[in-house]
mmCIF file of C-alpha atoms in Angstrom:
data_model
loop_
_atom_site.group_PDB
_atom_site.id
_atom_site.type_symbol
_atom_site.label_atom_id
_atom_site.label_comp_id
_atom_site.label_asym_id
_atom_site.label_seq_id
_atom_site.Cartn_x
_atom_site.Cartn_y
_atom_site.Cartn_z
ATOM 1 C CA UNK A 110 64.087 41.343 -86.673
ATOM 2 C CA UNK A 111 60.697 40.333 -88.180
ATOM 3 C CA UNK A 112 59.512 37.338 -88.927
ATOM 4 C CA UNK A 113 60.393 37.676 -91.948
ATOM 5 C CA UNK A 114 64.248 38.084 -91.496
ATOM 6 C CA UNK A 115 64.255 34.902 -89.060
ATOM 7 C CA UNK A 116 61.132 31.760 -91.179
ATOM 8 C CA UNK A 117 62.737 29.231 -88.303
ATOM 9 C CA UNK A 118 61.262 31.755 -85.612
ATOM 10 C CA UNK A 119 58.267 30.902 -87.639
ATOM 11 C CA UNK A 120 58.464 27.659 -88.085
ATOM 12 C CA UNK A 121 58.816 26.746 -84.321
ATOM 13 C CA UNK A 122 56.281 28.711 -83.860
ATOM 14 C CA UNK A 123 53.519 26.636 -85.338
ATOM 15 C CA UNK A 124 54.988 24.147 -84.409
ATOM 16 C CA UNK A 125 54.210 24.869 -80.908
ATOM 17 C CA UNK A 126 50.732 26.526 -81.511
ATOM 18 C CA UNK A 127 49.939 23.164 -82.853
ATOM 19 C CA UNK A 128 51.350 21.557 -80.331
ATOM 20 C CA UNK A 129 49.339 23.373 -77.135
ATOM 21 C CA UNK A 130 46.630 22.957 -79.440
ATOM 22 C CA UNK A 131 46.789 19.243 -79.869
ATOM 23 C CA UNK A 132 47.875 18.508 -75.784
ATOM 24 C CA UNK A 133 44.577 21.058 -75.101
ATOM 25 C CA UNK A 134 42.989 18.414 -77.138
ATOM 26 C CA UNK A 135 44.347 15.661 -74.869
ATOM 27 C CA UNK A 136 43.777 17.259 -71.996
ATOM 28 C CA UNK A 137 40.111 18.060 -72.600
ATOM 29 C CA UNK A 138 39.716 14.525 -73.220
ATOM 30 C CA UNK A 139 41.567 13.123 -71.015
ATOM 31 C CA UNK A 140 39.344 15.820 -69.351
ATOM 32 C CA UNK A 141 35.584 14.081 -70.463
ATOM 33 C CA UNK A 142 36.467 10.414 -69.786
ATOM 34 C CA UNK A 143 37.549 11.431 -66.545
ATOM 35 C CA UNK A 144 34.641 13.261 -65.715
ATOM 36 C CA UNK A 145 32.992 10.072 -67.492
ATOM 37 C CA UNK A 146 34.763 7.702 -65.251
ATOM 38 C CA UNK A 147 34.349 9.850 -61.971
ATOM 39 C CA UNK A 148 30.344 10.229 -63.606
ATOM 40 C CA UNK A 149 29.863 6.277 -63.864
ATOM 41 C CA UNK A 150 31.896 5.066 -60.736
ATOM 42 C CA UNK A 151 29.492 7.927 -58.707
ATOM 43 C CA UNK A 152 26.168 6.428 -59.508
ATOM 44 C CA UNK A 153 27.657 3.205 -59.340
ATOM 45 C CA UNK A 154 28.707 4.036 -55.593
ATOM 46 C CA UNK A 155 25.222 5.777 -54.748
ATOM 47 C CA UNK A 156 23.238 2.416 -56.543
ATOM 48 C CA UNK A 157 25.811 0.539 -54.257
ATOM 49 C CA UNK A 158 25.198 2.606 -50.841
ATOM 50 C CA UNK A 159 20.886 2.797 -51.239
ATOM 51 C CA UNK A 160 21.415 -1.306 -52.380
ATOM 52 C CA UNK A 161 23.059 -2.059 -48.475
ATOM 53 C CA UNK A 162 20.946 1.233 -46.821
ATOM 54 C CA UNK A 163 18.413 -0.688 -48.391
ATOM 55 C CA UNK A 164 19.476 -4.602 -46.920
ATOM 56 C CA UNK A 165 20.358 -3.263 -43.432
ATOM 57 C CA UNK A 166 16.636 -1.431 -43.616
ATOM 58 C CA UNK A 167 15.229 -4.582 -44.193
ATOM 59 C CA UNK A 168 17.010 -7.003 -41.642
ATOM 60 C CA UNK A 169 16.143 -3.821 -38.889
ATOM 61 C CA UNK A 170 12.628 -4.552 -40.321
ATOM 62 C CA UNK A 171 12.475 -8.275 -39.870
ATOM 63 C CA UNK A 172 14.600 -7.777 -36.390
ATOM 64 C CA UNK A 173 11.835 -5.794 -34.355
ATOM 65 C CA UNK A 174 9.636 -8.058 -36.106
ATOM 66 C CA UNK A 175 11.827 -11.533 -34.836
ATOM 67 C CA UNK A 176 11.243 -9.284 -31.715
ATOM 68 C CA UNK A 177 8.443 -8.071 -31.576
ATOM 69 C CA UNK A 178 6.935 -11.900 -32.624
ATOM 70 C CA UNK A 179 8.904 -12.831 -29.436
ATOM 71 C CA UNK A 180 7.747 -10.781 -27.095
ATOM 72 C CA UNK A 181 3.867 -11.146 -28.052
ATOM 73 C CA UNK A 182 4.819 -14.879 -27.051
ATOM 74 C CA UNK A 183 6.705 -14.568 -23.847
ATOM 75 C CA UNK A 184 3.377 -12.348 -23.148
ATOM 76 C CA UNK A 185 0.579 -14.741 -23.981
ATOM 77 C CA UNK A 186 1.908 -17.448 -22.880
ATOM 78 C CA UNK A 187 0.638 -19.050 -19.842
ATOM 79 C CA UNK A 188 3.385 -18.233 -16.056
ATOM 80 C CA UNK A 189 4.084 -20.710 -14.703
ATOM 81 C CA UNK A 190 2.638 -22.292 -12.043
ATOM 82 C CA UNK A 191 5.079 -23.767 -8.975
ATOM 83 C CA UNK A 192 3.959 -27.365 -7.954
ATOM 84 C CA UNK A 193 4.144 -28.660 -4.483
ATOM 85 C CA UNK A 194 6.225 -30.979 -3.915
ATOM 86 C CA UNK A 195 5.127 -34.910 -3.109
ATOM 87 C CA UNK A 196 5.496 -35.886 0.512
ATOM 88 C CA UNK A 197 4.299 -38.649 2.666
ATOM 89 C CA UNK A 198 0.339 -38.505 2.296
ATOM 90 C CA UNK A 199 -1.460 -38.918 5.551
ATOM 91 C CA UNK A 200 -3.199 -41.929 6.980
ATOM 92 C CA UNK A 201 -6.286 -42.460 5.676
ATOM 93 C CA UNK A 202 -7.542 -44.068 8.874
ATOM 94 C CA UNK A 203 -6.529 -41.734 11.859
ATOM 95 C CA UNK A 204 -8.252 -44.030 14.560
ATOM 96 C CA UNK A 205 -10.085 -42.132 18.306
ATOM 97 C CA UNK A 206 -8.470 -38.706 19.315
ATOM 98 C CA UNK A 207 -6.934 -37.601 22.717
ATOM 99 C CA UNK A 208 -7.224 -34.624 24.723
ATOM 100 C CA UNK A 209 -4.847 -32.860 26.023
ATOM 101 C CA UNK A 210 -4.895 -33.402 29.732
ATOM 102 C CA UNK A 211 -1.938 -31.211 30.223
ATOM 103 C CA UNK A 212 -1.481 -28.659 33.355
ATOM 104 C CA UNK A 213 0.105 -25.675 31.774
ATOM 105 C CA UNK A 214 -0.319 -22.388 33.791
ATOM 106 C CA UNK A 215 0.774 -20.911 29.961
ATOM 107 C CA UNK A 216 -2.652 -22.387 29.239
ATOM 108 C CA UNK A 217 -4.256 -19.991 31.981
ATOM 109 C CA UNK A 218 -5.644 -16.302 30.525
ATOM 110 C CA UNK A 219 -4.065 -13.680 33.853
ATOM 111 C CA UNK A 220 -6.235 -11.857 32.414
ATOM 112 C CA UNK A 221 -9.537 -12.932 32.932
ATOM 113 C CA UNK A 222 -8.281 -13.784 36.636
ATOM 114 C CA UNK A 223 -6.436 -10.892 37.115
ATOM 115 C CA UNK A 224 -9.635 -8.600 35.720
ATOM 116 C CA UNK A 225 -12.189 -11.026 37.810
ATOM 117 C CA UNK A 226 -10.981 -10.210 40.604
ATOM 118 C CA UNK A 227 -10.079 -6.305 40.578
ATOM 119 C CA UNK A 228 -13.747 -6.321 40.052
ATOM 120 C CA UNK A 229 -14.824 -8.588 42.894
ATOM 121 C CA UNK A 230 -12.322 -6.172 44.664
ATOM 122 C CA UNK A 231 -14.344 -2.809 43.521
ATOM 123 C CA UNK A 232 -17.571 -4.122 43.599
ATOM 124 C CA UNK A 233 -17.200 -5.332 47.291
ATOM 125 C CA UNK A 234 -15.648 -1.863 48.478
ATOM 126 C CA UNK A 235 -17.622 0.393 47.180
ATOM 127 C CA UNK A 236 -20.526 -2.261 48.986
ATOM 128 C CA UNK A 237 -18.968 -2.443 52.000
ATOM 129 C CA UNK A 238 -17.439 1.670 51.657
ATOM 130 C CA UNK A 239 -21.180 2.686 51.340
ATOM 131 C CA UNK A 240 -22.517 -0.024 53.760
ATOM 132 C CA UNK A 241 -24.512 -1.935 51.688
ATOM 133 C CA UNK A 242 -22.256 -4.731 52.465
ATOM 134 C CA UNK A 243 -20.200 -6.174 55.896
ATOM 135 C CA UNK A 244 -16.556 -5.009 56.616
ATOM 136 C CA UNK A 245 -16.493 -1.082 56.325
ATOM 137 C CA UNK A 246 -12.970 -1.580 57.871
ATOM 138 C CA UNK A 247 -11.421 -2.621 55.066
ATOM 139 C CA UNK A 248 -13.064 -0.839 52.375
ATOM 140 C CA UNK A 249 -10.571 1.538 51.412
ATOM 141 C CA UNK A 250 -7.761 -1.339 51.627
ATOM 142 C CA UNK A 251 -10.317 -3.456 48.562
ATOM 143 C CA UNK A 252 -10.715 0.144 46.572
ATOM 144 C CA UNK A 253 -7.220 0.676 46.873
ATOM 145 C CA UNK A 254 -5.884 -2.549 45.381
ATOM 146 C CA UNK A 255 -8.964 -4.247 43.656
ATOM 147 C CA UNK A 256 -8.554 -0.333 41.212
ATOM 148 C CA UNK A 257 -5.119 -0.885 39.285
ATOM 149 C CA UNK A 258 -5.421 -4.636 40.245
ATOM 150 C CA UNK A 259 -8.421 -4.005 37.814
ATOM 151 C CA UNK A 260 -6.643 -2.592 34.676
ATOM 152 C CA UNK A 261 -3.887 -4.942 34.774
ATOM 153 C CA UNK A 262 -6.469 -7.397 33.893
ATOM 154 C CA UNK A 263 -8.192 -4.907 31.326
ATOM 155 C CA UNK A 264 -4.846 -4.042 30.035
ATOM 156 C CA UNK A 265 -4.157 -8.280 29.726
ATOM 157 C CA UNK A 266 -7.447 -9.383 28.205
ATOM 158 C CA UNK A 267 -6.181 -6.480 25.309
ATOM 159 C CA UNK A 268 -3.430 -7.831 25.105
ATOM 160 C CA UNK A 269 -4.151 -11.228 24.934
ATOM 161 C CA UNK A 270 -4.015 -13.640 21.328
ATOM 162 C CA UNK A 271 -6.062 -16.897 22.008
ATOM 163 C CA UNK A 272 -4.483 -20.358 21.644
ATOM 164 C CA UNK A 273 -5.883 -21.904 18.666
ATOM 165 C CA UNK A 274 -7.574 -25.231 17.918
ATOM 166 C CA UNK A 275 -5.286 -28.096 18.464
ATOM 167 C CA UNK A 276 -6.461 -32.067 17.274
ATOM 168 C CA UNK A 277 -4.648 -34.770 18.470
ATOM 169 C CA UNK A 278 -5.040 -38.094 17.290
ATOM 170 C CA UNK A 279 -3.393 -41.059 19.887
ATOM 171 C CA UNK A 280 -1.323 -42.718 16.852
ATOM 172 C CA UNK A 281 0.256 -39.298 16.533
ATOM 173 C CA UNK A 282 0.032 -38.568 20.365
ATOM 174 C CA UNK A 283 2.303 -41.583 20.846
ATOM 175 C CA UNK A 284 4.695 -40.509 18.007
ATOM 176 C CA UNK A 285 5.429 -37.367 19.386
ATOM 177 C CA UNK A 286 8.027 -38.682 22.829
ATOM 178 C CA UNK A 287 10.197 -40.765 19.739
ATOM 179 C CA UNK A 288 9.513 -39.436 16.689
ATOM 180 C CA UNK A 289 8.813 -34.812 16.851
ATOM 181 C CA UNK A 290 11.445 -32.872 16.470
ATOM 182 C CA UNK A 291 12.202 -29.826 19.394
ATOM 183 C CA UNK A 292 10.925 -27.454 16.903
ATOM 184 C CA UNK A 293 7.722 -29.359 16.326
ATOM 185 C CA UNK A 294 7.216 -29.885 20.386
ATOM 186 C CA UNK A 295 8.112 -25.582 20.853
ATOM 187 C CA UNK A 296 5.205 -24.732 17.848
ATOM 188 C CA UNK A 297 2.677 -27.530 19.408
ATOM 189 C CA UNK A 298 2.939 -25.228 23.002
ATOM 190 C CA UNK A 299 3.457 -22.195 21.350
ATOM 191 C CA UNK A 300 -0.207 -21.761 19.613
ATOM 192 C CA UNK A 301 -2.143 -23.712 22.155
ATOM 193 C CA UNK A 302 -1.863 -21.138 25.390
ATOM 194 C CA UNK A 303 -1.954 -17.836 26.083
ATOM 195 C CA UNK A 304 0.457 -15.215 24.301
ATOM 196 C CA UNK A 305 0.017 -11.395 25.376
ATOM 197 C CA UNK A 306 1.553 -8.152 22.764
ATOM 198 C CA UNK A 307 1.559 -10.786 19.652
ATOM 199 C CA UNK A 308 -0.808 -10.020 16.513
ATOM 200 C CA UNK A 309 -0.795 -12.769 15.513
ATOM 201 C CA UNK A 310 1.366 -16.705 16.037
ATOM 202 C CA UNK A 311 3.429 -17.386 14.417
ATOM 203 C CA UNK A 312 4.169 -13.662 13.624
ATOM 204 C CA UNK A 313 8.025 -14.109 13.815
ATOM 205 C CA UNK A 314 8.251 -17.101 10.972
ATOM 206 C CA UNK A 315 5.837 -15.992 8.757
ATOM 207 C CA UNK A 316 7.504 -12.274 8.608
ATOM 208 C CA UNK A 317 10.740 -14.587 7.850
ATOM 209 C CA UNK A 318 9.361 -16.372 5.090
ATOM 210 C CA UNK A 319 6.982 -14.569 3.746
ATOM 211 C CA UNK A 320 9.426 -11.770 3.695
ATOM 212 C CA UNK A 321 6.180 -9.778 4.908
ATOM 213 C CA UNK A 322 6.533 -6.151 3.968
ATOM 214 C CA UNK A 323 9.322 -6.562 1.708
ATOM 215 C CA UNK A 324 10.371 -6.883 -2.236
ATOM 216 C CA UNK A 325 9.040 -9.364 -3.655
ATOM 217 C CA UNK A 326 6.977 -10.684 0.070
ATOM 218 C CA UNK A 327 3.496 -10.364 1.064
ATOM 219 C CA UNK A 328 1.625 -7.459 1.837
ATOM 220 C CA UNK A 329 0.935 -6.749 5.550
ATOM 221 C CA UNK A 330 -2.858 -6.999 4.560
ATOM 222 C CA UNK A 331 -2.538 -10.665 2.928
ATOM 223 C CA UNK A 332 -0.660 -12.596 5.753
ATOM 224 C CA UNK A 333 -2.118 -15.555 6.408
ATOM 225 C CA UNK A 334 -3.714 -16.398 10.515
ATOM 226 C CA UNK A 335 -2.735 -19.719 11.856
ATOM 227 C CA UNK A 336 -6.605 -21.670 12.921
ATOM 228 C CA UNK A 337 -5.804 -24.205 13.559
ATOM 229 C CA UNK A 338 -3.249 -27.279 14.262
ATOM 230 C CA UNK A 339 -3.482 -30.709 13.961
ATOM 231 C CA UNK A 340 -1.219 -34.013 14.918
ATOM 232 C CA UNK A 341 -1.482 -36.465 12.944
ATOM 233 C CA UNK A 342 0.293 -40.106 11.437
ATOM 234 C CA UNK A 343 1.702 -40.213 7.464
ATOM 235 C CA UNK A 344 2.232 -42.556 5.555
ATOM 236 C CA UNK A 345 5.159 -44.805 7.046
ATOM 237 C CA UNK A 346 4.328 -44.073 10.500
ATOM 238 C CA UNK A 347 5.734 -40.506 10.545
ATOM 239 C CA UNK A 348 4.656 -37.716 13.003
ATOM 240 C CA UNK A 349 2.833 -34.742 11.337
ATOM 241 C CA UNK A 350 2.256 -31.887 13.067
ATOM 242 C CA UNK A 351 -0.102 -29.727 10.512
ATOM 243 C CA UNK A 352 -0.720 -25.510 10.808
ATOM 244 C CA UNK A 353 -4.240 -24.899 9.493
ATOM 245 C CA UNK A 354 -4.373 -21.298 7.565
ATOM 246 C CA UNK A 355 -6.606 -19.219 5.989
ATOM 247 C CA UNK A 356 -7.900 -18.241 2.402
ATOM 248 C CA UNK A 357 -6.404 -14.443 3.666
ATOM 249 C CA UNK A 358 -3.238 -16.342 1.320
ATOM 250 C CA UNK A 359 -3.127 -17.656 -1.874
ATOM 251 C CA UNK A 360 -2.037 -21.273 -2.443
ATOM 252 C CA UNK A 361 1.008 -20.371 -4.843
ATOM 253 C CA UNK A 362 2.288 -18.374 -2.311
ATOM 254 C CA UNK A 363 3.044 -21.071 0.029
ATOM 255 C CA UNK A 364 4.532 -23.307 -2.854
ATOM 256 C CA UNK A 365 6.932 -21.888 -4.086
ATOM 257 C CA UNK A 366 8.601 -20.756 -0.144
ATOM 258 C CA UNK A 367 8.256 -24.264 0.404
ATOM 259 C CA UNK A 368 12.205 -24.428 0.693
ATOM 260 C CA UNK A 369 11.967 -21.317 3.073
ATOM 261 C CA UNK A 370 9.369 -23.289 4.990
ATOM 262 C CA UNK A 371 11.219 -26.228 5.202
ATOM 263 C CA UNK A 372 14.577 -24.130 7.031
ATOM 264 C CA UNK A 373 12.622 -22.092 9.092
ATOM 265 C CA UNK A 374 10.246 -25.759 10.881
ATOM 266 C CA UNK A 375 13.719 -27.921 10.319
ATOM 267 C CA UNK A 376 16.243 -29.746 10.339
ATOM 268 C CA UNK A 377 14.283 -33.375 10.604
ATOM 269 C CA UNK A 378 10.985 -32.804 8.812
ATOM 270 C CA UNK A 379 10.053 -31.742 5.251
ATOM 271 C CA UNK A 380 6.886 -29.742 4.153
ATOM 272 C CA UNK A 381 3.662 -31.366 2.813
ATOM 273 C CA UNK A 382 1.795 -28.409 1.072
ATOM 274 C CA UNK A 383 -2.654 -28.777 0.469
ATOM 275 C CA UNK A 384 -5.500 -26.280 -0.509
ATOM 276 C CA UNK A 385 -8.503 -26.719 1.469
ATOM 277 C CA UNK A 386 -11.846 -25.398 1.290
ATOM 278 C CA UNK A 387 -11.132 -23.317 4.803
ATOM 279 C CA UNK A 388 -7.281 -22.949 3.026
ATOM 280 C CA UNK A 389 -4.362 -23.729 3.225
ATOM 281 C CA UNK A 390 -2.770 -26.175 5.512
ATOM 282 C CA UNK A 391 0.856 -27.031 6.141
ATOM 283 C CA UNK A 392 2.372 -30.337 6.617
ATOM 284 C CA UNK A 393 5.570 -30.986 9.004
ATOM 285 C CA UNK A 394 6.061 -34.310 8.586
ATOM 286 C CA UNK A 395 8.923 -35.798 10.524
ATOM 287 C CA UNK A 396 11.971 -38.029 9.242
ATOM 288 C CA UNK A 397 11.466 -40.089 11.666
ATOM 289 C CA UNK A 398 14.672 -40.377 13.258
ATOM 290 C CA UNK A 399 15.092 -40.167 16.950
ATOM 291 C CA UNK A 400 13.877 -36.629 18.237
ATOM 292 C CA UNK A 401 17.385 -36.374 20.773
ATOM 293 C CA UNK A 402 18.947 -35.720 17.834
ATOM 294 C CA UNK A 403 17.416 -32.326 17.350
ATOM 295 C CA UNK A 404 17.072 -32.081 20.826
ATOM 296 C CA UNK A 405 19.390 -29.045 22.233
ATOM 297 C CA UNK A 406 19.080 -30.170 25.635
ATOM 298 C CA UNK A 407 22.162 -32.232 23.840
ATOM 299 C CA UNK A 408 23.453 -29.762 22.386
ATOM 300 C CA UNK A 409 25.635 -26.972 23.104
ATOM 301 C CA UNK A 410 26.010 -24.174 20.788
ATOM 302 C CA UNK A 411 29.811 -22.869 19.989
ATOM 303 C CA UNK A 412 31.030 -19.376 18.667
ATOM 304 C CA UNK A 413 31.877 -19.057 14.262
ATOM 305 C CA UNK A 414 35.148 -20.188 13.004
ATOM 306 C CA UNK A 415 35.546 -16.571 11.874
ATOM 307 C CA UNK A 416 33.681 -13.235 11.154
ATOM 308 C CA UNK A 417 30.448 -13.896 9.220
ATOM 309 C CA UNK A 418 29.799 -17.594 9.982
ATOM 310 C CA UNK A 419 26.940 -19.165 11.545
ATOM 311 C CA UNK A 420 27.797 -20.687 14.980
ATOM 312 C CA UNK A 421 28.351 -23.950 15.295
ATOM 313 C CA UNK A 422 26.908 -27.217 17.170
ATOM 314 C CA UNK A 423 28.045 -30.221 19.291
ATOM 315 C CA UNK A 424 26.790 -32.242 21.484
ATOM 316 C CA UNK A 425 27.444 -31.698 25.411
ATOM 317 C CA UNK A 426 30.474 -33.987 26.222
ATOM 318 C CA UNK A 427 31.646 -34.229 22.671
ATOM 319 C CA UNK A 428 34.326 -31.328 22.215
#
């Protein structure tokens, strides 16, 4: 059938073409509007993202600057210097001193005695053996005993640690029996006698307090050395044992460990620290209580209540 014979078909085709053309135009317009909206939205999103990124970078820079300023302030700030706790000061007038006249076998140098006896035996033995001296019959005996005695004396002399000087005031000596704790008495007796095989006096106490060779402690070459001790009286008529150390270790190391010093030499004492021209002085001031309360002769050691706990102490006769 031809188009002339079907006018309705022609009209329908024209209408369809017109509708299609309008749809294409509307689609094009819609696509153009959508593209413009997407472009505007993309531009808006890009600008918004840029602003956020810029603000975030600025805040990070400000935070970094503040952290840098805080770090510089901490670095420039002076380190905190520990302050020694105040203790009763020594009396201005201590009075006369008193010499230690108590005899003790520990105050005798066995090395000097053995070395003197051994050399005497060897000298007389050689002299009598070559008939320069009388006693040829005992020369062999003198040589046999003189040689080992000399070696023992020389070994003791090599390992000997001399006692430190002790200055005692009469007022302090009078208070020693009534106020000095058992640890104060033990320290005084240990450092005023000859010792053998020890590198220095109070080596165990110094290792515990200063943590020698450990983290946070002092090195072996900077450990303080005890040079002398002194017995004096503090304000309030309190017995005081003063430990005088050399200047090998600064005062700040003592101050930072003041509580450890009191804990090691306690109970019943407070530790006072002061710097002198020769080094540092540690004053162990008694609290004034009866020394018998800290006497080991009146206490017995009991096992701990459970593993990991320290041992218990109780007065004799109370359990």
